[in-house]
Coordinates of C-alpha atoms in Angstrom, one line a residue:
M1314 CA -9.9 14.4 -19.1
Y1315 CA -6.9 12.6 -20.4
D1316 CA -3.2 12.8 -19.4
G1317 CA -1.4 10.6 -21.8
G1318 CA 2.0 11.4 -20.3
T1319 CA 2.3 15.1 -20.2
C1320 CA 2.2 16.0 -16.5
E1321 CA 5.6 14.2 -15.7
H1322 CA 7.2 16.8 -18.0
I1323 CA 5.9 19.7 -16.0
F1324 CA 8.3 20.8 -13.3
E1325 CA 5.5 22.2 -11.0
L1326 CA 3.7 18.8 -10.9
P1327 CA 1.5 19.6 -7.9
K1328 CA 0.3 22.8 -9.6
A1329 CA -0.5 20.8 -12.8
Y1330 CA -2.5 18.3 -10.8
R1331 CA -4.4 21.0 -8.9
N1332 CA -5.2 22.7 -12.3
I1333 CA -6.6 19.4 -13.5
H1334 CA -8.7 19.2 -10.4
R1335 CA -10.0 22.7 -11.1
M1336 CA -10.9 21.9 -14.7
L1337 CA -12.7 18.6 -13.9
K1338 CA -16.4 18.9 -13.2
P1339 CA -17.8 17.1 -10.1
G1340 CA -18.1 13.4 -11.1
G1341 CA -15.5 13.9 -13.9
T1342 CA -12.9 11.3 -14.6
L1343 CA -9.2 11.7 -15.2
I1344 CA -7.5 8.9 -17.1
G1345 CA -3.7 8.9 -16.9
H1346 CA -0.8 7.1 -18.3
S1347 CA 2.7 7.9 -16.9
P1348 CA 6.1 6.4 -16.8
C1349 CA 6.5 4.6 -13.5
N1350 CA 9.8 2.8 -13.4
N1351 CA 13.0 2.4 -15.4
W1352 CA 12.5 5.4 -17.7
I1353 CA 15.5 7.3 -16.6
N1354 CA 15.7 10.9 -18.0
H1355 CA 12.5 10.5 -19.9
S1356 CA 10.9 13.3 -17.8
F1357 CA 11.2 15.2 -14.5
Y1358 CA 9.1 12.5 -12.7
Q1359 CA 8.2 8.9 -12.7
I1360 CA 4.7 8.7 -11.2
S1361 CA 4.1 6.0 -8.7
P1362 CA 0.9 4.3 -7.4
E1363 CA 1.6 6.1 -4.1
M1364 CA 1.0 9.4 -5.9
V1365 CA -2.4 8.3 -7.2
Y1366 CA -3.5 6.9 -3.9
G1367 CA -1.9 9.7 -1.8
F1368 CA -2.8 12.7 -3.8
W1369 CA -5.9 11.9 -5.8
E1370 CA -7.6 9.5 -3.4
K1371 CA -6.5 10.7 0.1
A1372 CA -5.8 14.4 -0.3
M1373 CA -8.4 15.2 -3.0
G1374 CA -11.1 12.7 -2.2
Y1375 CA -11.2 11.1 -5.6
E1376 CA -12.3 7.5 -6.2
V1377 CA -9.6 5.3 -7.8
L1378 CA -11.4 3.5 -10.6
H1379 CA -8.4 1.7 -12.1
L1380 CA -4.7 1.4 -11.4
T1381 CA -2.3 -1.0 -13.1
L1382 CA 1.3 -1.3 -14.0
Q1383 CA 2.2 -2.5 -17.4
P1384 CA 5.6 -3.2 -19.1
L1385 CA 6.3 -0.9 -22.0
L1386 CA 8.0 -3.6 -24.1
P1387 CA 5.6 -5.3 -26.4
N1388 CA 6.7 -8.9 -25.6
F1389 CA 5.8 -8.3 -21.9
A1390 CA 2.7 -6.1 -22.5
K1391 CA 0.4 -8.9 -21.2
H1392 CA 2.1 -8.9 -17.8
V1393 CA -0.2 -6.4 -16.2
A1394 CA -0.2 -6.1 -12.4
S1395 CA -2.2 -4.2 -9.8
T1396 CA -1.1 -2.9 -6.4
T1397 CA -2.5 -2.8 -2.9
N1398 CA -4.1 0.5 -1.7
P1399 CA -1.9 2.2 1.0
N1400 CA -5.0 4.0 2.3
E1401 CA -6.4 0.6 3.2
T1402 CA -3.2 -1.2 4.3
G1403 CA -1.2 1.6 5.9
K1404 CA 1.9 0.5 3.9
R1405 CA 3.3 1.6 0.6
P1406 CA 1.6 -0.1 -2.4
R1407 CA 2.8 -3.6 -3.0
I1408 CA 2.7 -5.1 -6.5
K1409 CA 0.1 -7.8 -7.0
G1410 CA 1.2 -9.8 -10.0
D1411 CA 4.3 -10.8 -11.9
L1412 CA 6.2 -8.1 -13.8
P1413 CA 9.5 -8.6 -15.7
K1414 CA 12.6 -7.3 -14.1
N1415 CA 14.2 -4.1 -15.5
S1416 CA 11.5 -3.4 -17.9
P1417 CA 10.2 0.1 -18.3
L1418 CA 6.8 0.3 -16.7
I1419 CA 3.8 2.5 -17.4
L1420 CA 1.3 3.4 -14.8
N1421 CA -2.3 3.3 -16.0
Y1422 CA -5.0 4.9 -13.8
A1423 CA -8.4 6.4 -13.7
V1424 CA -9.8 8.5 -10.9
R1425 CA -13.2 10.2 -10.4
K1426 CA -13.7 13.6 -8.8
P1427 CA -16.1 13.6 -5.9
L1428 CA -19.6 15.1 -6.5
K1429 CA -19.3 17.2 -3.3
K1430 CA -16.4 19.6 -2.6
M1431 CA -13.9 18.4 0.0
A1432 CA -12.3 20.7 2.5
S1433 CA -9.2 22.2 0.9
G1434 CA -5.6 22.2 2.3
S1435 CA -5.2 18.4 2.5
K1436 CA -1.5 17.5 2.8
V1437 CA 0.1 14.6 0.9
Y1438 CA 2.6 12.3 2.7
Q1439 CA 4.0 8.9 1.8
T1440 CA 2.2 6.2 3.7
D1441 CA 5.2 4.6 5.3
Y1442 CA 6.3 7.9 6.8
V1443 CA 2.8 8.8 8.1
E1444 CA 2.7 5.4 9.9
K1445 CA 6.3 5.9 11.3
W1446 CA 5.5 9.4 12.5
K1447 CA 2.3 8.0 14.2
N1448 CA 4.4 5.4 16.0
D1449 CA 7.1 7.8 17.0
D1450 CA 4.7 10.4 18.2
A1451 CA 6.3 12.9 15.9
V1452 CA 4.3 15.9 14.7
V1453 CA 3.1 15.6 11.1

């Protein structure tokens, strides 16, 4: 399945993502391209790497096959960067690479649905807050 920049225009983003999940067959792949930074008023949302890792990988059990950030402007298009995985580091994704400042960025990603069904009801929280709540003994 391909989302070439549609979901960020849907107000009920979680519902759109869960509908994609229902449509994908086990082992199916979602390829997505979404505005990530400096695209003010382009859409309702700017999708971040944290969304891919938090929702698709952690909550839904998908495998992240690819995730990069790329400047939209043609003269910077070769400056592609990856990020760390917050599910491995326990911290928000950090950019690995050199990106131009103030350039609109696009998030390119591919995720694969697991072959076996996961337990439903997984909640999505940003990594930094989950770690803080653990350290503060707060209820999540």
